[in-house]
Short mmCIF file of C-alpha atoms in Angstrom, two decimals:
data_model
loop_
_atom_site.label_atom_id
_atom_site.label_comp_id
_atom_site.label_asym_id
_atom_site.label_seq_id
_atom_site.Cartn_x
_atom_site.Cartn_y
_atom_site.Cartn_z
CA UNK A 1 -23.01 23.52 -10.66
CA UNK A 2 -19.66 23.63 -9.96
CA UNK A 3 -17.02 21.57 -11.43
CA UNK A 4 -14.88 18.27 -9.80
CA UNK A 5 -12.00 16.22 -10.20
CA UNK A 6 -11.98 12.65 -8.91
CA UNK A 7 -8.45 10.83 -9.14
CA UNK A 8 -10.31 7.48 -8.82
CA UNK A 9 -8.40 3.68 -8.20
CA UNK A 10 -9.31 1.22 -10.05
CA UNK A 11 -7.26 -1.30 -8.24
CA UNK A 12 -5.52 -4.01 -9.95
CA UNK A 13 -7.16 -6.65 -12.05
CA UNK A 14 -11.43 -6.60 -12.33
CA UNK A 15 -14.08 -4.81 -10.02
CA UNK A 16 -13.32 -7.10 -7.75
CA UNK A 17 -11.23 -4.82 -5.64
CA UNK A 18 -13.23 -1.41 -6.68
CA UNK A 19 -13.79 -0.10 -3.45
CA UNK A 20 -17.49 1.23 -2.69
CA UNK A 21 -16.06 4.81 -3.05
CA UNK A 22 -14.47 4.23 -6.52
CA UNK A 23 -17.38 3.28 -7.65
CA UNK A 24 -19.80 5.83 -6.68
CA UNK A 25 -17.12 8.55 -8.00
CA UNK A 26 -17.36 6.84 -11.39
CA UNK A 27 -21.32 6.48 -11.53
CA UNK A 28 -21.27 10.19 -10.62
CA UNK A 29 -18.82 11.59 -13.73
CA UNK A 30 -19.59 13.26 -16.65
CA UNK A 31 -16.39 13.01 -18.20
CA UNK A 32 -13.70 10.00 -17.98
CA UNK A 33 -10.06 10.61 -18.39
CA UNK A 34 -7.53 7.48 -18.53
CA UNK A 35 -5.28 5.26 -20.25
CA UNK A 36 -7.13 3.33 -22.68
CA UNK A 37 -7.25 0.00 -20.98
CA UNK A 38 -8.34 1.31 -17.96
CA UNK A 39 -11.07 2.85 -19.27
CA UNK A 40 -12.07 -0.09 -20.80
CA UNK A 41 -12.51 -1.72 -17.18
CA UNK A 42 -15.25 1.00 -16.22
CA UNK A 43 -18.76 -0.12 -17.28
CA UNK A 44 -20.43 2.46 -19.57
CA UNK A 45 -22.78 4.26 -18.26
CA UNK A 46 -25.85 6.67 -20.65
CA UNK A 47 -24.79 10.16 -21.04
CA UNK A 48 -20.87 9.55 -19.98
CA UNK A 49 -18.06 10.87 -22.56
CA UNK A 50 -14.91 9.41 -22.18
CA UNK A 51 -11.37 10.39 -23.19
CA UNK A 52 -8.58 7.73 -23.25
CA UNK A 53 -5.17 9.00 -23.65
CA UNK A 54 -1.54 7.10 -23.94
CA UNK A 55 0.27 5.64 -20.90
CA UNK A 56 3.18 8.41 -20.73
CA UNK A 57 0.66 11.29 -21.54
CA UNK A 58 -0.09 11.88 -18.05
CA UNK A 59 0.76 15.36 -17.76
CA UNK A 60 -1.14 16.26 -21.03
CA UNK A 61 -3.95 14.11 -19.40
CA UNK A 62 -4.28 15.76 -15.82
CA UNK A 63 -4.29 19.17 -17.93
CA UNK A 64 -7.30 18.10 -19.80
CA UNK A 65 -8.76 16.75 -16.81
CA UNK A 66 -8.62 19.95 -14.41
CA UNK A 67 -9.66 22.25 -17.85
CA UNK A 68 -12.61 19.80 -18.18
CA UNK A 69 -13.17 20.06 -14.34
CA UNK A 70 -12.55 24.22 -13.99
CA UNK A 71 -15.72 24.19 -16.60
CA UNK A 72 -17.97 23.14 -14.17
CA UNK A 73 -18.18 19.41 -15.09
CA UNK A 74 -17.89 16.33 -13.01
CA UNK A 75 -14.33 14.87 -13.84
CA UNK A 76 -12.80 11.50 -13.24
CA UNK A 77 -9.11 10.05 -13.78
CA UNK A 78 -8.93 6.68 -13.41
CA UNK A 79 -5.40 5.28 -12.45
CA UNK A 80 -4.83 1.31 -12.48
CA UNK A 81 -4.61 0.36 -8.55
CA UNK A 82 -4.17 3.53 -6.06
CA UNK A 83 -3.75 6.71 -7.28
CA UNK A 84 -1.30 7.67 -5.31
CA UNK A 85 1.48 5.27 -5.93
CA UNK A 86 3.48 6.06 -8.97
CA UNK A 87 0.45 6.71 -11.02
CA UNK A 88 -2.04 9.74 -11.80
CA UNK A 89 -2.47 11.96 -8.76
CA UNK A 90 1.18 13.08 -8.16
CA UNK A 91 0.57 14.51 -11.58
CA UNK A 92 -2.65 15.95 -10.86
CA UNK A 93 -1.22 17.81 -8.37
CA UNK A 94 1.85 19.02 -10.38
CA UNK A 95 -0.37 20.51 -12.97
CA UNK A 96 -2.14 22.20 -10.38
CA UNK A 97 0.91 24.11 -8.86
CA UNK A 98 2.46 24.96 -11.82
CA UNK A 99 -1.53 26.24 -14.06
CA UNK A 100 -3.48 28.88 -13.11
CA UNK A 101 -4.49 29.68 -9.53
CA UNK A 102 -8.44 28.79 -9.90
CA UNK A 103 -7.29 25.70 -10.20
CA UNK A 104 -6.12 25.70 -6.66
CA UNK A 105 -9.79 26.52 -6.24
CA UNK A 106 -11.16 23.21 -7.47
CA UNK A 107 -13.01 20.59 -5.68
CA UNK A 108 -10.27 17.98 -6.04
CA UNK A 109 -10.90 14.38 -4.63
CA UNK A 110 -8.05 11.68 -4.43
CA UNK A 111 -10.20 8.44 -4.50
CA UNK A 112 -7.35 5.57 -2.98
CA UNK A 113 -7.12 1.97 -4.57
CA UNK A 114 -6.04 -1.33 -3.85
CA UNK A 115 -2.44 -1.21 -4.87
CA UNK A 116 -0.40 -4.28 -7.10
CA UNK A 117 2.11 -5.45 -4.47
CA UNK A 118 -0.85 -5.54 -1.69
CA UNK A 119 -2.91 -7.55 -3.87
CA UNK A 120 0.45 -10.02 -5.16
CA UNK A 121 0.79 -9.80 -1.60
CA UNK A 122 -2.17 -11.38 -1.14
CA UNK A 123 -1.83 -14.38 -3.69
CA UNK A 124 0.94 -16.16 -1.79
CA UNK A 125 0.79 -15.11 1.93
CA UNK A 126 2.00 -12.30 3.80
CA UNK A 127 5.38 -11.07 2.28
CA UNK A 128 5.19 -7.48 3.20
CA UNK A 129 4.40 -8.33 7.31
CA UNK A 130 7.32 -6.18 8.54
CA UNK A 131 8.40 -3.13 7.11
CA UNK A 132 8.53 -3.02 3.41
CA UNK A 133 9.27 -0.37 0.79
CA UNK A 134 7.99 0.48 -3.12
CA UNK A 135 10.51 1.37 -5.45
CA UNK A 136 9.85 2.03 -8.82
CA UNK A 137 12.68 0.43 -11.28
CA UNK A 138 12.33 2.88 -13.89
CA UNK A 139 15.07 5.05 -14.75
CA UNK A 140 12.75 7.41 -16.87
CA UNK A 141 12.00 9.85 -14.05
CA UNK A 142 15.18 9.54 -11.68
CA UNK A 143 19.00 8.57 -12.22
CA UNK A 144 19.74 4.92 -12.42
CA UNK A 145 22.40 5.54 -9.71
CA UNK A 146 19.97 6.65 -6.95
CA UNK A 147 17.53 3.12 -7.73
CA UNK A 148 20.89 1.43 -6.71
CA UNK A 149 21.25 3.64 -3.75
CA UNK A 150 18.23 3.21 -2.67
CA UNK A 151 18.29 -0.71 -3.48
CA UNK A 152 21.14 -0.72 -1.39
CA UNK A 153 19.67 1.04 1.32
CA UNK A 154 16.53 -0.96 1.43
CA UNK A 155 17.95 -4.15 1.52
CA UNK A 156 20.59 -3.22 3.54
CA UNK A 157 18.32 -2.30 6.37
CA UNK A 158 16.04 -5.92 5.83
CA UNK A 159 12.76 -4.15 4.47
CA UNK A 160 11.19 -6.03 2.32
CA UNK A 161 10.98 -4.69 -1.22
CA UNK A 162 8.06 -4.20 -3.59
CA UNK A 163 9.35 -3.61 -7.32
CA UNK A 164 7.20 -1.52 -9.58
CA UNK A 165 7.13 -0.79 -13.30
CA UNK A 166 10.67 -3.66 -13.49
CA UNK A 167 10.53 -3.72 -17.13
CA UNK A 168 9.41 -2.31 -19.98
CA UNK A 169 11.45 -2.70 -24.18
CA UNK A 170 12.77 0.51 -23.76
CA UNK A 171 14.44 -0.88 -19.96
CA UNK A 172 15.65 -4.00 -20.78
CA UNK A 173 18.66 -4.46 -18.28
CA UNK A 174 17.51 -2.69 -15.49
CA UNK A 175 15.87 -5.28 -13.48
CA UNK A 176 19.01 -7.84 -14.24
CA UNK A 177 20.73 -5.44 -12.82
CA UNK A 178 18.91 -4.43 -9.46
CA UNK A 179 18.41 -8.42 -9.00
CA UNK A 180 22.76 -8.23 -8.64
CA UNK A 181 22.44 -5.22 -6.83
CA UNK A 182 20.29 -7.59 -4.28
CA UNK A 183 21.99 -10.50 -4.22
CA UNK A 184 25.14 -8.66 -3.03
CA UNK A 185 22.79 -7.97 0.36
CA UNK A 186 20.47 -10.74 0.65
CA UNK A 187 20.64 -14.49 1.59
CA UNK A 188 20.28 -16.72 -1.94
CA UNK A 189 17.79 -18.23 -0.48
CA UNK A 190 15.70 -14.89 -0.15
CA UNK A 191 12.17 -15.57 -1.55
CA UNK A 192 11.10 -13.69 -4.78
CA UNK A 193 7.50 -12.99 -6.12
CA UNK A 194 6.01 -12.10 -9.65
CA UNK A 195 2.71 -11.41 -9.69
CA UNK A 196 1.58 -10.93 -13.43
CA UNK A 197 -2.03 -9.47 -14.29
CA UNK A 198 -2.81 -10.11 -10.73
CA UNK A 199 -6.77 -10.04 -11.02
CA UNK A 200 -6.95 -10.71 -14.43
CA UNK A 201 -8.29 -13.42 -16.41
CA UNK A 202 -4.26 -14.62 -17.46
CA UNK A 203 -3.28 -13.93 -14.10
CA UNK A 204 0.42 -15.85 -13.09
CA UNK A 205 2.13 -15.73 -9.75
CA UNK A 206 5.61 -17.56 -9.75
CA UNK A 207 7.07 -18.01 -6.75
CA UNK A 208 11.25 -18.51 -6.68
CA UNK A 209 14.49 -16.84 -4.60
CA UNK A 210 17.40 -14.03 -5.06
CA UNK A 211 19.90 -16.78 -6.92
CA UNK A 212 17.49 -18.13 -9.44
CA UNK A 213 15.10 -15.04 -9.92
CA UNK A 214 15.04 -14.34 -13.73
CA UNK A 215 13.79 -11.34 -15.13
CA UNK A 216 12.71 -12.48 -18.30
CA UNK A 217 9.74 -13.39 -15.98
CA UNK A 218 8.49 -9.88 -15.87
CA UNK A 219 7.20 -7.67 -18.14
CA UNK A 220 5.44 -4.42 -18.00
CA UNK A 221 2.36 -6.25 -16.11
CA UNK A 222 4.51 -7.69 -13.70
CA UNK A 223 5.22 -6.29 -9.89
CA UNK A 224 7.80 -8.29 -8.03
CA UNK A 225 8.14 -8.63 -4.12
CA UNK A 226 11.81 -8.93 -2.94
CA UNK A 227 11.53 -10.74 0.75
CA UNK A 228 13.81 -10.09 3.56
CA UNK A 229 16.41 -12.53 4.99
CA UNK A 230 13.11 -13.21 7.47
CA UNK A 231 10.88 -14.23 4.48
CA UNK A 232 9.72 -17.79 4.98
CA UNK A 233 8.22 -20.08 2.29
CA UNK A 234 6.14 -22.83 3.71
CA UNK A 235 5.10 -25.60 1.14
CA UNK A 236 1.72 -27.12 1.04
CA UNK A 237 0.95 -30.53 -0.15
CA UNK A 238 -1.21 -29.79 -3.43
CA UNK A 239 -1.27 -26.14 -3.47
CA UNK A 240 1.15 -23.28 -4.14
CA UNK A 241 3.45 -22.06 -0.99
CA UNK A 242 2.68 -19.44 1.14
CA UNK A 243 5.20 -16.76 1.47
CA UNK A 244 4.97 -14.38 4.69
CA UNK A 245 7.26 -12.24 6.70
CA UNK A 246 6.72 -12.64 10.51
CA UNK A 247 5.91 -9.55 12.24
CA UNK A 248 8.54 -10.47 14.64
CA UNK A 249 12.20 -10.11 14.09
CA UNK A 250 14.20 -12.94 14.26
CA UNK A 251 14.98 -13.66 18.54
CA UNK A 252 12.24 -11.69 19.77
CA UNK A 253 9.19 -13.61 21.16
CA UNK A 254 5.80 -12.24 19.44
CA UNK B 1 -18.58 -28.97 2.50
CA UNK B 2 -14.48 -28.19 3.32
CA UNK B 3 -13.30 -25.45 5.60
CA UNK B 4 -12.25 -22.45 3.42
CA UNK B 5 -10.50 -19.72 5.81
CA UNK B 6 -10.72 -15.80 4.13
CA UNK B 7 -8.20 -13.44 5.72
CA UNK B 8 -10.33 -10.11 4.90
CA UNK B 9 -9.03 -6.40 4.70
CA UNK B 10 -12.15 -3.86 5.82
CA UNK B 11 -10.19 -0.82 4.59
CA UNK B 12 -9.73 1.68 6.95
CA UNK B 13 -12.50 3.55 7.88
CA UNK B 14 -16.01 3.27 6.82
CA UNK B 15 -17.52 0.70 4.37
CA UNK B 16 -16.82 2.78 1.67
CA UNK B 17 -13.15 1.70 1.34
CA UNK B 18 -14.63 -2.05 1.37
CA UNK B 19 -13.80 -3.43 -1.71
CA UNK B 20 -16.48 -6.23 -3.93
CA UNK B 21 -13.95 -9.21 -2.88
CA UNK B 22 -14.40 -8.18 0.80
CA UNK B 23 -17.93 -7.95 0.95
CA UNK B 24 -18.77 -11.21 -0.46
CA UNK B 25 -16.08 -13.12 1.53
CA UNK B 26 -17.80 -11.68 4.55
CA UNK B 27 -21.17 -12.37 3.12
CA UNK B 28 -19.90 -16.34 2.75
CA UNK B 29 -18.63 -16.32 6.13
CA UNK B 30 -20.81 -18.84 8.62
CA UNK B 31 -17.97 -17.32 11.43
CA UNK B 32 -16.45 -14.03 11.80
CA UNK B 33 -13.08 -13.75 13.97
CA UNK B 34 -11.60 -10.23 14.78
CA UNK B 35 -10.50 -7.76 16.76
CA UNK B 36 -13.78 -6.64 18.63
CA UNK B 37 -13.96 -2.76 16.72
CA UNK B 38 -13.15 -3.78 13.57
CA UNK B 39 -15.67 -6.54 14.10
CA UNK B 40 -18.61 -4.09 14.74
CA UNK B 41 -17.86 -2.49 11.20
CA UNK B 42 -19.42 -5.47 9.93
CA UNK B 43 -23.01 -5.51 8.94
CA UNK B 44 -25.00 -8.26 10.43
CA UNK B 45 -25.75 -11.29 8.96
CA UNK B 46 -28.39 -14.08 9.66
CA UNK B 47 -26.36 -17.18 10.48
CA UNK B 48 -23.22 -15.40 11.32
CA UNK B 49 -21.51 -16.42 14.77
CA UNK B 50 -18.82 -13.53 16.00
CA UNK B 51 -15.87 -13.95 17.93
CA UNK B 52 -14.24 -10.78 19.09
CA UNK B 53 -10.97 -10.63 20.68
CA UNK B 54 -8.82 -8.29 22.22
CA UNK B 55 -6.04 -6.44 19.77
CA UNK B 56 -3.00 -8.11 21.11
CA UNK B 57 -4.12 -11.85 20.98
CA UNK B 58 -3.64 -12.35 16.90
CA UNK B 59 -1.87 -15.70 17.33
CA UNK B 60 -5.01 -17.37 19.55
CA UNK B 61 -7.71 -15.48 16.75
CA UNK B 62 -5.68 -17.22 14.44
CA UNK B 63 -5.61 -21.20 15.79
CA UNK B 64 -9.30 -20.77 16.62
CA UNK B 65 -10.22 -20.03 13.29
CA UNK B 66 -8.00 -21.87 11.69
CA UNK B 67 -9.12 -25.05 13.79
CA UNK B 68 -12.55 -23.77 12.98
CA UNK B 69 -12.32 -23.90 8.67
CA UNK B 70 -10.62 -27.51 8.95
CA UNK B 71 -13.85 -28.71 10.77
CA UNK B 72 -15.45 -27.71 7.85
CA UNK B 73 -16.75 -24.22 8.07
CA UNK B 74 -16.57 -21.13 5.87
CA UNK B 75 -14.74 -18.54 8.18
CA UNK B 76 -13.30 -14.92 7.73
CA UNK B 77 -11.20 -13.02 9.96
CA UNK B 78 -11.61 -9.69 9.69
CA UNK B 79 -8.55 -7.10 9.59
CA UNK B 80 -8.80 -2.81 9.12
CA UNK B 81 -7.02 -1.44 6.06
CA UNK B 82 -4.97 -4.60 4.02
CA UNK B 83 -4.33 -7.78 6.42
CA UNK B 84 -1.00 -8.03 4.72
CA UNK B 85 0.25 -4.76 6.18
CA UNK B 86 1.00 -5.07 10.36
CA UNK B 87 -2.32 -7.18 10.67
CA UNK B 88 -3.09 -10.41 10.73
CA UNK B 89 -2.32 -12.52 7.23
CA UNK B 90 1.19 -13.06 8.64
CA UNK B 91 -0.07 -14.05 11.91
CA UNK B 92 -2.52 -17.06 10.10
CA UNK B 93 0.82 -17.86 8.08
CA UNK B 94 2.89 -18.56 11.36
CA UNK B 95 0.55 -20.60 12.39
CA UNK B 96 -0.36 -22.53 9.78
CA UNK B 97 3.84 -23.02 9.39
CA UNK B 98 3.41 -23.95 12.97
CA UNK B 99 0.25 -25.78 13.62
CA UNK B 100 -1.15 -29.66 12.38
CA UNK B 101 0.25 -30.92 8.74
CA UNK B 102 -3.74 -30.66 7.80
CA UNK B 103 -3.65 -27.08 8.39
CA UNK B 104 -1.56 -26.74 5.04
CA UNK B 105 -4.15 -28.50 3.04
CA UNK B 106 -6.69 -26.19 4.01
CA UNK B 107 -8.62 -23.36 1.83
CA UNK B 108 -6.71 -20.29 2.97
CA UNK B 109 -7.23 -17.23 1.19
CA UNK B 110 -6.18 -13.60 1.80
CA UNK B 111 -8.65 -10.46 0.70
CA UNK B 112 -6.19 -7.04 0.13
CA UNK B 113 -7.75 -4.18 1.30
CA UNK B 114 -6.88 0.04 1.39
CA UNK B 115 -3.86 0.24 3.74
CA UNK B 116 -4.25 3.27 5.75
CA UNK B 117 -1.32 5.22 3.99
CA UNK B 118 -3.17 4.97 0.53
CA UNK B 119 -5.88 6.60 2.47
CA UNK B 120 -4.27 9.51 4.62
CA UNK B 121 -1.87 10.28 1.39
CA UNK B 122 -5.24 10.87 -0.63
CA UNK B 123 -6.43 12.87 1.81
CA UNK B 124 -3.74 15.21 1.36
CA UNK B 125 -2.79 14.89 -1.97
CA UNK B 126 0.00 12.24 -3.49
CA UNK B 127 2.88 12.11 -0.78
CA UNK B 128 3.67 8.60 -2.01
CA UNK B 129 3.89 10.25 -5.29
CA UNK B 130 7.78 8.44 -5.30
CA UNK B 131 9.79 5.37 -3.77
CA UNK B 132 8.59 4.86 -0.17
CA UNK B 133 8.43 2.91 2.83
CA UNK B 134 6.46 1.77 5.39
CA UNK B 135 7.78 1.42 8.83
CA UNK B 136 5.77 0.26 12.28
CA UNK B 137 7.43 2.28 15.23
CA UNK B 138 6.16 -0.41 17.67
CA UNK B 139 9.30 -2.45 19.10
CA UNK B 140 7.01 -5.02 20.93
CA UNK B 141 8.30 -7.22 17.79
CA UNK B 142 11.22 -5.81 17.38
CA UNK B 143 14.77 -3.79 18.87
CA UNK B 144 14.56 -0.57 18.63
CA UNK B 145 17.95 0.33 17.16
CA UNK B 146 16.40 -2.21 14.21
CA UNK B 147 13.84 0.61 13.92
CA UNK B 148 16.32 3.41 13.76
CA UNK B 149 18.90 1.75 11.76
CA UNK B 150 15.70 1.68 9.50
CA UNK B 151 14.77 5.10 9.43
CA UNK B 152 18.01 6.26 9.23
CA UNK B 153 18.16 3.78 5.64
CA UNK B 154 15.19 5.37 4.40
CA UNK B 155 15.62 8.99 5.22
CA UNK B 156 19.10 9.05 4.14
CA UNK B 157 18.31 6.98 0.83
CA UNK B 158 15.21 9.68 -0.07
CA UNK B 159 12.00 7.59 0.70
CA UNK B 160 9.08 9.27 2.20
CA UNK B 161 8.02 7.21 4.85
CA UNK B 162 5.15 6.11 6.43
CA UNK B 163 4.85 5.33 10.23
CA UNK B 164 2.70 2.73 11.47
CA UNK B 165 1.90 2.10 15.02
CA UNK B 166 3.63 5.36 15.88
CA UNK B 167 2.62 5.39 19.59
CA UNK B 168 0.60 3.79 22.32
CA UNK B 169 0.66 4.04 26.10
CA UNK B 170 2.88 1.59 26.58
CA UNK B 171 5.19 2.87 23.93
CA UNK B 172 5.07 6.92 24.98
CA UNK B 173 8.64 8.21 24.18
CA UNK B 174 9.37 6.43 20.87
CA UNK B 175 7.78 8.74 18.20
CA UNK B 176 9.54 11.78 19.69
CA UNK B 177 12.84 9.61 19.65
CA UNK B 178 11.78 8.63 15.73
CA UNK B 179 11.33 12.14 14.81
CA UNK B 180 14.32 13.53 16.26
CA UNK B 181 16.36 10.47 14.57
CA UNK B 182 14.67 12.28 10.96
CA UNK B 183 15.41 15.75 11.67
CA UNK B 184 19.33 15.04 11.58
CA UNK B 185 19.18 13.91 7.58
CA UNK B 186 15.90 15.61 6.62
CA UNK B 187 15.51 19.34 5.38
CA UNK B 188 13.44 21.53 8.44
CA UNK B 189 10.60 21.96 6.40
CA UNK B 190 10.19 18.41 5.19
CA UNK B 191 6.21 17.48 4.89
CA UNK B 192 4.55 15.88 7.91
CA UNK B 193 0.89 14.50 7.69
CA UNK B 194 -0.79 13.15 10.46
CA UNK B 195 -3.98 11.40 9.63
CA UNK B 196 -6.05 10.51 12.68
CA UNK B 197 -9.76 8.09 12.30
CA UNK B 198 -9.44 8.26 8.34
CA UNK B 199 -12.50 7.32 7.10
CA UNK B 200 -14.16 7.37 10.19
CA UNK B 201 -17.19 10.37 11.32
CA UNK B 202 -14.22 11.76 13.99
CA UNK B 203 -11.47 12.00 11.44
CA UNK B 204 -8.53 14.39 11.44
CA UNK B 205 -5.95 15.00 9.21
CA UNK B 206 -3.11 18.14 10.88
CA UNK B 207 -0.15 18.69 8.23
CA UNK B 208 3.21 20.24 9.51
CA UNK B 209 6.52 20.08 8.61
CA UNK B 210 9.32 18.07 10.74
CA UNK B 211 10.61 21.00 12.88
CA UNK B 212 7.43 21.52 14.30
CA UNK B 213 5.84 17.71 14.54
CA UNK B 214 4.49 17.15 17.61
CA UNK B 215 4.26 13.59 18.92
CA UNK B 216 1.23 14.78 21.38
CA UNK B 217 -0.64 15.02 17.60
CA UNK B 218 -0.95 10.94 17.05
CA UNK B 219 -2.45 8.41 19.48
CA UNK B 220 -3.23 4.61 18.48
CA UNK B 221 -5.51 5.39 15.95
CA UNK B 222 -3.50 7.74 13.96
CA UNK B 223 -1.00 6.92 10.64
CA UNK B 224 2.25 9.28 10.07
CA UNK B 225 3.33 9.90 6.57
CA UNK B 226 6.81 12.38 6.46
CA UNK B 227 8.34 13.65 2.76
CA UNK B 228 11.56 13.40 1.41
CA UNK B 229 13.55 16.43 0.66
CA UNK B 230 11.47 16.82 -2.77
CA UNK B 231 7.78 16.35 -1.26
CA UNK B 232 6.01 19.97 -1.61
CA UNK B 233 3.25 21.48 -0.30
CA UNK B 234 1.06 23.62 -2.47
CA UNK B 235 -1.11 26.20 -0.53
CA UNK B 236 -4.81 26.86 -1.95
CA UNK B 237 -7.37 29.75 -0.73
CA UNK B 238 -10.21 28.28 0.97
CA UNK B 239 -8.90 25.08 1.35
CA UNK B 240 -6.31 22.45 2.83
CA UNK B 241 -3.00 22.83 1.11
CA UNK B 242 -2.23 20.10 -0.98
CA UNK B 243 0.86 17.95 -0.36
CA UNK B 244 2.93 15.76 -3.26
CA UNK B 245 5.90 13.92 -3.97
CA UNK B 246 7.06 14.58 -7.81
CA UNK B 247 7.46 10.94 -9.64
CA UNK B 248 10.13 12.88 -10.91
CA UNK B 249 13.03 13.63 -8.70
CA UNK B 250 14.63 16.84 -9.05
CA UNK B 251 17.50 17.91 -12.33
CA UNK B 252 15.26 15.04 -14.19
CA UNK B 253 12.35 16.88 -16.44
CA UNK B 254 9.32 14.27 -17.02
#
């Protein structure tokens, strides 16, 4: 039989947003690759082995993982939420450029996911209605002076902005600093979401603007949605606001 | 028993992008609101009323079933790919903002589902792999020098971008207009994926590179993802080529 790789999403939080797909590429594996704790969100299942690896060993992981696969056994990755966005199958697909050409060979199947900021989204309205963009804050991977650019950029031009990975110990400033960055561009009054564990048991959603946004409300669990000057908070008698961004720009008749 | 509205994203495609969430919010429904295709995607239910509508009245499917859950019933309105992404979450926001105070008291809660660029970029790899955007080319909602002051932003900054709503045949000349606007700041042999029906038994996927994108490729159906400058494209014998943005962007080793 020959071998697979499946670069599966999880989504964020339980099985409640495993897609149909995600799960029938994990019932079919033979092997599971992953960061610990997402492993441990995959039911066991008889005759499975499973390999959990650190959070910044993703290169060494996708290695293993396309070995594993090139052997003739069914592989999967799993990645936290989709895949494709700043998680495991970029990296897949790096390892398979730069190893050796049967690799290029392989049955390789990128298995999409519910992704964090659509399902924060989701917790207080519809923040990301008009255009929106996903910027990852850390500075690990890419100079701290294109983020700004491309803060700049974004807000500049009234997206709405997603924040991944704000905050970790070894980025401590960095998300203190993009929040100035921002409120040189945007209205104080600009909404501002964390979404913490979104899914999870100790989920926490808190719901503020630009000027009082503090980032010791994030952490490494934590995505934050940025609004637009269009965001609109609408409050609710006894429950939390909603949040949305009409599709509409402001003046033009929907 | 109170009215309890569910907002729910389908995925695109076929059910097997339907997440657990989605499935039982549609299996609680007693009334199903939605644009008549997406609709028919649905399994039927015993008990289950539909009300199909045409794709451009989202404010009226949102007041009926709004005015439906606060006379008590459980209701879903169904949306393809994530409802928070150019569907209809922000339309049931507006009109909640807009509509009777009791509207705000009411059981409103929205389902995320796979947003059609998770799904074309798996098909072809990880083109999100980095910061990106998402962009609908429709300027029903909005100016259209909004829409290029946009993708000028998000070109010029690096994202990869991902077009939404690139044509229809009231809107014939504007993805030709958007891709010209891309070729002044983007490398000639930037990335272009066109991913037509994902999901679906009739699916296509064509990638090119901006030079050569043809606007005759998408219709209505049809979701536009173009690279940045450091997207690549890795040719494999025997099979598509795959196509990914490094999380890393280029001078910065991982």
């Amino acid at each position: 039989m020959s071998g697979r790789l499946a670069v599966v999403g999880l989504g964020p939080g339980d099985a409640r947003w495993l897609t149909q797909e995600a799960d029938a590429a994990l019932a079919a594996a033979d092997a599971l690759y992953g960061y610990g704790p997402y492993l441990d969100r995959v039911p066991s299942r008889p005759g499975q082995v499973r390999y959990p690896s650190d959070n910044r060993e993703e290169s060494a992981r996708a290695t293993a993982a396309l070995r594993h696969a090139s052997d003739g056994a069914q592989v999967a990755i799993v990645s936290g939420g989709d895949p494709g966005v700043f998680a495991m199958a970029a990296a897949v697909c790096a390892e398979i450029e730069a190893g050796p050409q049967a690799w290029r060979t392989l049955d390789v199947v990128i298995v999409p996911g519910v992704t964090a900021m659509l399902a924060v989204a989701a917790r207080v309205g519809a923040p990301l209605g008009h255009d929106f963009c996903a910027l990852s804050l850390s500075d690990n991977l890419k100079p701290w002076d294109l983020i700004e650019r491309r803060l700049d950029a974004a807000a500049g031009a009234g997206f709405v902005i997603a924040l991944y990975n704000p905050m970790s110990r070894a980025r401590p400033w960095q998300l203190d600093a993009a929040f100035d960055r921002l409120r040189q561009r945007l209205p104080a009054s600009t909404p501002v979401m964390f979404g913490r564990a979104v899914g999870r048991s100790n989920e926490t959603v808190v719901v503020t603007t630009i000027d009082r946004a503090d980032p010791a409300t994030a952490d490494m669990a934590t995505l934050i949605i940025v609004g637009s000057a269009e965001t609109r908070t609408v409050a609710r008698p006894g429950r939390a606001p909603l949040v949305y961004t009409p599709r509409a720009a402001q003046g033009v008749s929907a």
